[in-house]
Amino acid sequence: MKLTLHVWRQKSTSQKGAFETHVMDSVSPDMSFLEMLDELNQALITNGKEPVAFDHDCREGICGSCGVVINGRPHGPQRATTACQLHMRSYQDGQEIWVEPWRASAFPVVKDLMVDRTSFDRIIQSGGFISVRTGSAPDANEIPVPKVDADKAFDAAACIGCGACVAACPNASAMLFTAAKVSHMGLLPQGQPEREQRVLSMVSTMDEEGFGSCTNHKECQEACPKEISIDYISRMNRDYVCASKNKG
Amino acid sequence: MELNSKIPSGPIQDKWDSHKFNLKLINPANKRKYQVIVVGSGLAGASAAATLAELGYDVKCFCFQDSPRRAHSIAAQGGINAAKNYQNDGDSIYRLFYDTVKGGDFRSREANVYRLAQISVNIIDQAAAQGVPFAREYGGMLANRSFGGAQVSRTFYARGQTGQQLLLGAYSALSRMIAAGKVKMYPRTEMLDLVMVDGKARGIVTRDLTTGKIESHAGHAVVMATGGYSTVFYLSTNAMGCNVTANWRAHRKGAAFANPCYTQIHPTCIPVSGDHQSKLTLMSESLRNDGRIWVPKKKGDTRAAKDIPENERDYYLERLYPSFGNLAPRDLASRRAKDMCDLGQGVGATGLGVYLDFSDAMKRDGEATISEKYGNLFDMYERITGENPYRQPMRIFPAPHYTMGGLWVDYNLMSTIPGLHVLGEANFSDHGANRLGASALMQGLADGYFVIPYTIGDYLAREELKDVSPSDSEFIETEKQVRQKIDRLLSIDGTRTVDSFHRELGRIMWNHCGMARTDKGLKEALVKIPELRDEFWNNVRVLGEGSDLNQSLEKAGRVADFLEFAELMCHDALTRAESCGGHFREEHQTEDGEAKRNDEEYSHVSAWEFTGVGSTPKLHKENLEFENVKLATRSYK
Amino acid sequence: MNQAQSFPRSSIGKKFLMAITGLMLLGFVLGHMIGNLKAFQGAEKFDAYALFLKEVGKPVLGKGDFLWMARLGLLAAVGIHIFCAVSLTLQNRKARPVGYKKTAREASTYASRTMLWGGIILALYVIYHILHLTTGHAHHDFGSSVYGNMVAGFKQWPVSLAYVIAQIALGMHLFHGFWSAFRTLGANNPNRDKKLRAIAVFLAVAITAGYLSIPVSVMAGIIQ
Ligand SMILES: Cc1cc2nc3c(=O)[nH]c(=O)nc-3n(C[C@H](O)[C@H](O)[C@H](O)COP(=O)(O)OP(=O)(O)OC[C@H]3O[C@@H](n4cnc5c(N)ncnc54)[C@H](O)[C@@H]3O)c2cc1C
Ligand code: HEM
Ligand code: HEM
Ligand code: SF4
Ligand code: F3S
Ligand code: FES
């Protein structure tokens, strides 16, 4: 099929960017979206133009590296699918496609479609762990975890840290990501001792990093490739308020 | 080059304990004076960096992804083994040890494997305490499944995302240490060379992938946990960034490379659909518990699967291995699939595929049950192929998946370069010629959490290490070489893209050093690879600058190293004139097509010494002694 | 800084305050709406009700005391609500300085995206409304009968139109706000979500319709 591609090009964080238009004549419906970008890059290099930079690694929807906004939708139109797993059969011959990077001041553009998501790492560093020294753990079955809780914790833990929630949120809020992390540990018995400190620290880092707040728009849940529910946001709000009360 | 495996004496059960006791310790207050460089933040690297920092060492950790959490370990699906015997089904440390040695086709070191089995139980405890949400039973206890044909249920799993959850556990431990200021993390930073001072590994040269800055880092020891090199085949189940660069650079500096030809081809991957393809997707092995594998009996049969009557189908695994059937080990299942396609019975547009059919299972258990078990995998399959596996059988084909070979290490996980330690998939250690399912995660974490923290202290305590700094001549000189290579890549300005070279190399390797190898084919590859390498250095086109984010340049450096490394792989495969595990030489097979091992001549580790690009590497052998497990033919008939 | 000080500075803390004050305001709007429906019972009943409001709390409190207390409470709530709304909006704007070329909204609603504008319309409306019916500064023919002022006011179509616009804005604000507040407070859970959504719709429709009925009835001559 034939596609018209408008791709965001930006040399570096400090420089201004703009869209660049390319027409692709023979896109196979069996290609993934990133393979289509690969093909574009091969053509660009052959014509002596610098290829488009974009993040990717596993191409299996699990590492969370990839992520572009395609016609206004983070990771494109298919539900629960990352850009690397999105296939071109989701598009029609002759279609026009706009490809943009995640837009948020906490995710500055590094180059072209690549953004800097280390703010997520700093949120985790501020409390997204259970402090356990290597070697000091009791036998794993000494801490029984009811299956329901384990499953709920898992649903939250499935987050791949891709940042699509931030990209989709009209407020560029990182509440879904942070809530997923806070809830994963807060739902497990192992996570209880640090539960209050964890939520307070992580929320405060989230704010400092320059993310927006949550108006409960729900766009994040819609864009999340792992279908993390905004119920975890509600849960984090509750945790935060309780922790504030107890530590106030 | 001397290969001293430093295996402790004494009965196998006591080796590790007594060794630990004999290792020298460093006073807690002194640990912070030692700088340890950890390259890699996968399971092995992250667990090592976190644990070393907890102990008090001053750690720097590097990875090329934008976050340590994205290391390739994240993609592991199936599970992790541990000899917990929670199921009371007769498992034990000894049985896990035995299965692993046998599964590795008797090409691994007994002592290492035994230690791995011992440590496996601690890993599960550690991970559970970190909050890894392993599958649970209703009573709250951990659940297990049997995996990869094991006869006991010892695999712990977290849905189909075990690697992700374990890595997030290690990453959270690492994050805690970063916050505490004990680890300095360098994401988007690639190690491009190893720096040697007085014959010891004392630092690395890196490139900041965002700014292009070349920089040196000095330390008292270097730990490399840089993963496997399956991407030498271009198409594999590995992540796009997986590479051999760190290993190869260390090899060029004197680290022996062991068993490079041992590669694992995974039987259940989604087949290639066209030339545009960049990677192959693994479908969990667990699918073989319910799916039946078959091909049409007639060659070139183009009828749709449902139109082929039962008596015109060949359920070849069930036919060939009546007792294991569709659950035959990976190497056998892969090879048989290739045989069927070679015979012209393959399915799909390319003829490179076999059916994995769930219709019987759905008839037996109902579509809902199957969907509950494998729904996410079915969805993934449909997303990628556009075909609905509930309506028509899946098509699968083998793909390169894991590399058992790696840098040679002794019992302390130190390479032949003093001070250079190698962990995880990057070393050669524990899997022999074939890796059993669910044991790579186990090994990476064992190395990082529970082995290196003990053994590195011994090295540091024994050695008199003088102070070094990045301004020393050795560092400056290595940096210069790194810069020269980059400048050279940028100045060629030929006509072919890096990817096209990688693709071509991959094809050579798949055809000649893939699932089945022959003397003739390997020799052919040894002619083709240097030719391709020459062309690469004369005709590759890398645009842009070195002082900028430049993904083509990153790839070019990796492909350049693959082009040297591929030759070593073929040499190794050529020299090992036997079939074992992931290495199958067509000349060495039984009448019914099974692997024929040659224990007399090849019961050794092949450790190669670098002698220059294009020159034949030098082989050193570490003999393998089997005192506890009797050498036997691996039979699954 | 201890947590008591950090709380109102955090985004979740501010949202929490917005939700609490928003629900208080909802309480007022609901009560006010029910009271206003007495307009259908004629001038006497309505004026009596207006007087009653001024005299609640007697004899413990003096005339108008309760009213002033309620007014102060409301004023504080509105103040906090607006302060947080502005502060969070600024934070959100700063969080995305560059927008997308293409946007595709999937789950958010028109109401959720226009909370700020709805709020601003309401704020302006309340000022106008007080000048109109409480102080009379914006009334062409202000007298002592609250009922009379109201009917005279609504007879002019531009006034009625302003009210209608404000009521619709109010309905939308509540449609999202009520449901959202429970999420903000962490009082939502998967079992309650549907019910809360339904209540939000009901409240929004009922309150809007209740208020609208008055200017509409005046215009239509049902209330005279
Ligand atoms: C699809 C798939 C499924 C699998 N499923 C299972 C399973 O179910 N069970 C199981 O046991 N095993 C499984 N495996 C195997 C297992 O996942 C890997 O062997 C293991 O995770 C490797 O871990 P590692 O820490 O050694 O390396 P990796 O996780 O690959 O980490 C390598 C690290 O090194 C860094 N790095 C590499 N080169 C450089 C450089 N030059 N400079 C700086 N940093 C560098 C990377 O950034 C990364 O952080 C699977 C593998 C695949 C591909
Ligand atoms: C007077 C001017 C007002 C302004 C400027 C205003 C503004 C806003 C804004 C911007 C929000 C969304 C905040 C966010 O989620 O980020 C909001 C929420 C809300 N408002 Fe208002 N509002 C006003 C009046 C009112 C009134 C009169 C009511 C009650 C009837 C009300 C009830 C609510 C409720 C319940 C919420 C939901 C809070 C939450 O999501 O947690 N608001 N308001
Ligand atoms: C048709 C709709 C409405 C009618 C007929 C109406 C009528 C009145 C009247 C008659 C008064 C004056 C009472 C007095 O001075 O004794 C009043 C006061 C007031 N109304 Fe309304 N109102 C309407 C809608 C609203 C709405 C939607 C709001 C809020 C969002 C609102 C908020 C107020 C406030 C804050 C006062 C002042 C209370 C005081 O301080 O005494 N009204 N209203
Ligand atoms: S919550 Fe979902 S969208 Fe957000 S980072 Fe995690 S996986 Fe991505
Ligand atoms: S879209 Fe944004 S507003 Fe909240 S519910 Fe999701 S973070
Ligand atoms: S590349 Fe890993 S999730 Fe897309």
Short mmCIF file of C-alpha atoms in Angstrom, two decimals, chain A residues 79-222:
data_model
loop_
_atom_site.label_atom_id
_atom_site.label_comp_id
_atom_site.label_asym_id
_atom_site.label_seq_id
_atom_site.Cartn_x
_atom_site.Cartn_y
_atom_site.Cartn_z
CA ARG A 79 -6.06 -1.67 21.84
CA ALA A 80 -3.51 -3.10 24.24
CA THR A 81 -0.80 -3.00 21.60
CA THR A 82 2.58 -1.28 21.58
CA ALA A 83 3.88 0.44 18.46
CA CYS A 84 6.29 -2.45 17.86
CA GLN A 85 3.41 -4.91 17.75
CA LEU A 86 1.10 -2.72 15.76
CA HIS A 87 0.93 -3.99 12.20
CA MET A 88 0.36 -2.00 9.07
CA ARG A 89 -2.80 -3.90 8.29
CA SER A 90 -4.41 -1.46 10.72
CA TYR A 91 -4.02 1.18 8.00
CA GLN A 92 -5.48 1.63 4.56
CA ASP A 93 -3.95 2.34 1.23
CA GLY A 94 -3.54 6.05 0.66
CA GLN A 95 -3.79 6.99 4.30
CA GLU A 96 -1.99 9.96 5.79
CA ILE A 97 -0.14 9.27 9.02
CA TRP A 98 1.25 11.75 11.52
CA VAL A 99 3.99 10.42 13.77
CA GLU A 100 4.99 12.46 16.80
CA PRO A 101 7.02 11.87 19.95
CA TRP A 102 5.50 11.72 23.44
CA ARG A 103 4.89 15.32 24.44
CA ALA A 104 5.50 16.27 28.04
CA SER A 105 7.99 18.55 29.72
CA ALA A 106 9.01 15.68 32.00
CA PHE A 107 9.89 13.74 28.81
CA PRO A 108 12.09 16.11 26.84
CA VAL A 109 12.66 15.12 23.22
CA VAL A 110 16.15 13.68 22.79
CA LYS A 111 16.02 13.43 19.03
CA ASP A 112 13.24 13.01 16.47
CA LEU A 113 10.80 10.54 18.01
CA MET A 114 12.96 9.69 21.00
CA VAL A 115 12.25 11.15 24.43
CA ASP A 116 14.02 11.05 27.77
CA ARG A 117 11.96 9.06 30.26
CA THR A 118 14.48 8.96 33.11
CA SER A 119 11.95 10.87 35.19
CA PHE A 120 10.15 7.52 35.55
CA ASP A 121 13.33 5.97 36.90
CA ARG A 122 13.64 8.76 39.44
CA ILE A 123 10.07 8.13 40.60
CA ILE A 124 11.01 4.50 41.21
CA GLN A 125 14.25 5.46 42.92
CA SER A 126 12.33 7.56 45.40
CA GLY A 127 10.47 4.58 46.79
CA GLY A 128 9.43 1.99 44.23
CA PHE A 129 11.09 -0.91 45.99
CA ILE A 130 10.84 -3.17 48.97
CA SER A 131 13.98 -2.80 51.03
CA VAL A 132 15.32 -6.28 51.31
CA ARG A 133 18.97 -7.07 51.46
CA THR A 134 20.19 -9.89 49.27
CA GLY A 135 20.36 -13.03 51.31
CA SER A 136 18.14 -11.88 54.15
CA ALA A 137 14.85 -13.15 52.75
CA PRO A 138 12.79 -15.77 54.57
CA ASP A 139 11.58 -18.87 52.76
CA ALA A 140 9.26 -17.72 50.01
CA ASN A 141 6.30 -19.71 51.31
CA GLU A 142 6.55 -18.12 54.73
CA ILE A 143 4.79 -15.08 53.34
CA PRO A 144 1.53 -16.45 51.94
CA VAL A 145 -0.19 -14.08 49.56
CA PRO A 146 -3.89 -14.62 48.84
CA LYS A 147 -4.28 -15.37 45.14
CA VAL A 148 -6.67 -12.47 44.65
CA ASP A 149 -4.15 -10.01 46.03
CA ALA A 150 -1.32 -11.55 44.05
CA ASP A 151 -3.40 -11.26 40.88
CA LYS A 152 -4.31 -7.66 41.56
CA ALA A 153 -0.71 -6.81 42.34
CA PHE A 154 0.27 -8.49 39.11
CA ASP A 155 -2.20 -6.50 37.05
CA ALA A 156 -0.46 -3.38 38.31
CA ALA A 157 3.04 -4.83 38.02
CA ALA A 158 2.45 -5.53 34.34
CA CYS A 159 3.29 -1.89 33.55
CA ILE A 160 6.15 -1.67 31.08
CA GLY A 161 7.05 1.93 31.85
CA CYS A 162 6.50 3.06 28.28
CA GLY A 163 5.02 6.42 29.14
CA ALA A 164 2.00 6.16 26.86
CA CYS A 165 -0.20 7.13 29.79
CA VAL A 166 1.62 10.42 30.09
CA ALA A 167 1.52 10.93 26.35
CA ALA A 168 -2.22 10.30 26.23
CA CYS A 169 -3.22 12.29 29.28
CA PRO A 170 -4.42 15.78 28.39
CA ASN A 171 -2.60 16.93 31.54
CA ALA A 172 0.59 14.94 30.84
CA SER A 173 0.05 13.28 34.19
CA ALA A 174 2.07 10.28 35.33
CA MET A 175 -0.60 9.12 37.75
CA LEU A 176 -1.27 5.82 36.02
CA PHE A 177 2.38 4.79 35.97
CA THR A 178 3.00 5.90 39.55
CA ALA A 179 -0.22 4.32 40.75
CA ALA A 180 0.66 1.04 39.09
CA LYS A 181 3.99 0.97 40.89
CA VAL A 182 2.59 2.06 44.24
CA SER A 183 -0.23 -0.46 44.03
CA HIS A 184 1.91 -3.38 42.93
CA MET A 185 3.85 -3.19 46.17
CA GLY A 186 1.09 -1.81 48.35
CA LEU A 187 -1.11 -4.80 47.60
CA LEU A 188 1.44 -7.35 48.79
CA PRO A 189 2.19 -8.20 52.41
CA GLN A 190 5.88 -7.71 51.71
CA GLY A 191 5.21 -4.11 50.76
CA GLN A 192 3.37 -3.09 53.94
CA PRO A 193 6.19 -1.79 56.15
CA GLU A 194 7.16 0.88 53.65
CA ARG A 195 3.71 1.45 52.23
CA GLU A 196 3.11 4.94 53.59
CA GLN A 197 6.57 6.31 53.03
CA ARG A 198 6.56 4.85 49.53
CA VAL A 199 3.43 6.58 48.33
CA LEU A 200 4.40 9.90 49.86
CA SER A 201 7.86 9.88 48.32
CA MET A 202 6.80 8.68 44.92
CA VAL A 203 3.99 11.21 44.59
CA SER A 204 6.25 14.01 45.68
CA THR A 205 8.90 13.01 43.12
CA MET A 206 6.22 12.70 40.47
CA ASP A 207 5.18 16.30 41.14
CA GLU A 208 8.75 17.56 41.21
CA GLU A 209 9.49 15.98 37.86
CA GLY A 210 6.93 18.26 36.28
CA PHE A 211 4.07 15.93 35.41
CA GLY A 212 0.51 17.21 35.46
CA SER A 213 -2.29 16.25 37.83
CA CYS A 214 -5.17 13.87 37.30
CA THR A 215 -8.61 15.10 36.25
CA ASN A 216 -9.76 11.52 35.75
CA HIS A 217 -9.88 11.86 32.00
CA LYS A 218 -9.28 8.14 31.59
CA GLU A 219 -7.29 8.58 28.37
CA CYS A 220 -4.31 6.92 30.01
CA GLN A 221 -6.15 3.67 30.59
CA GLU A 222 -7.30 3.68 27.00
#
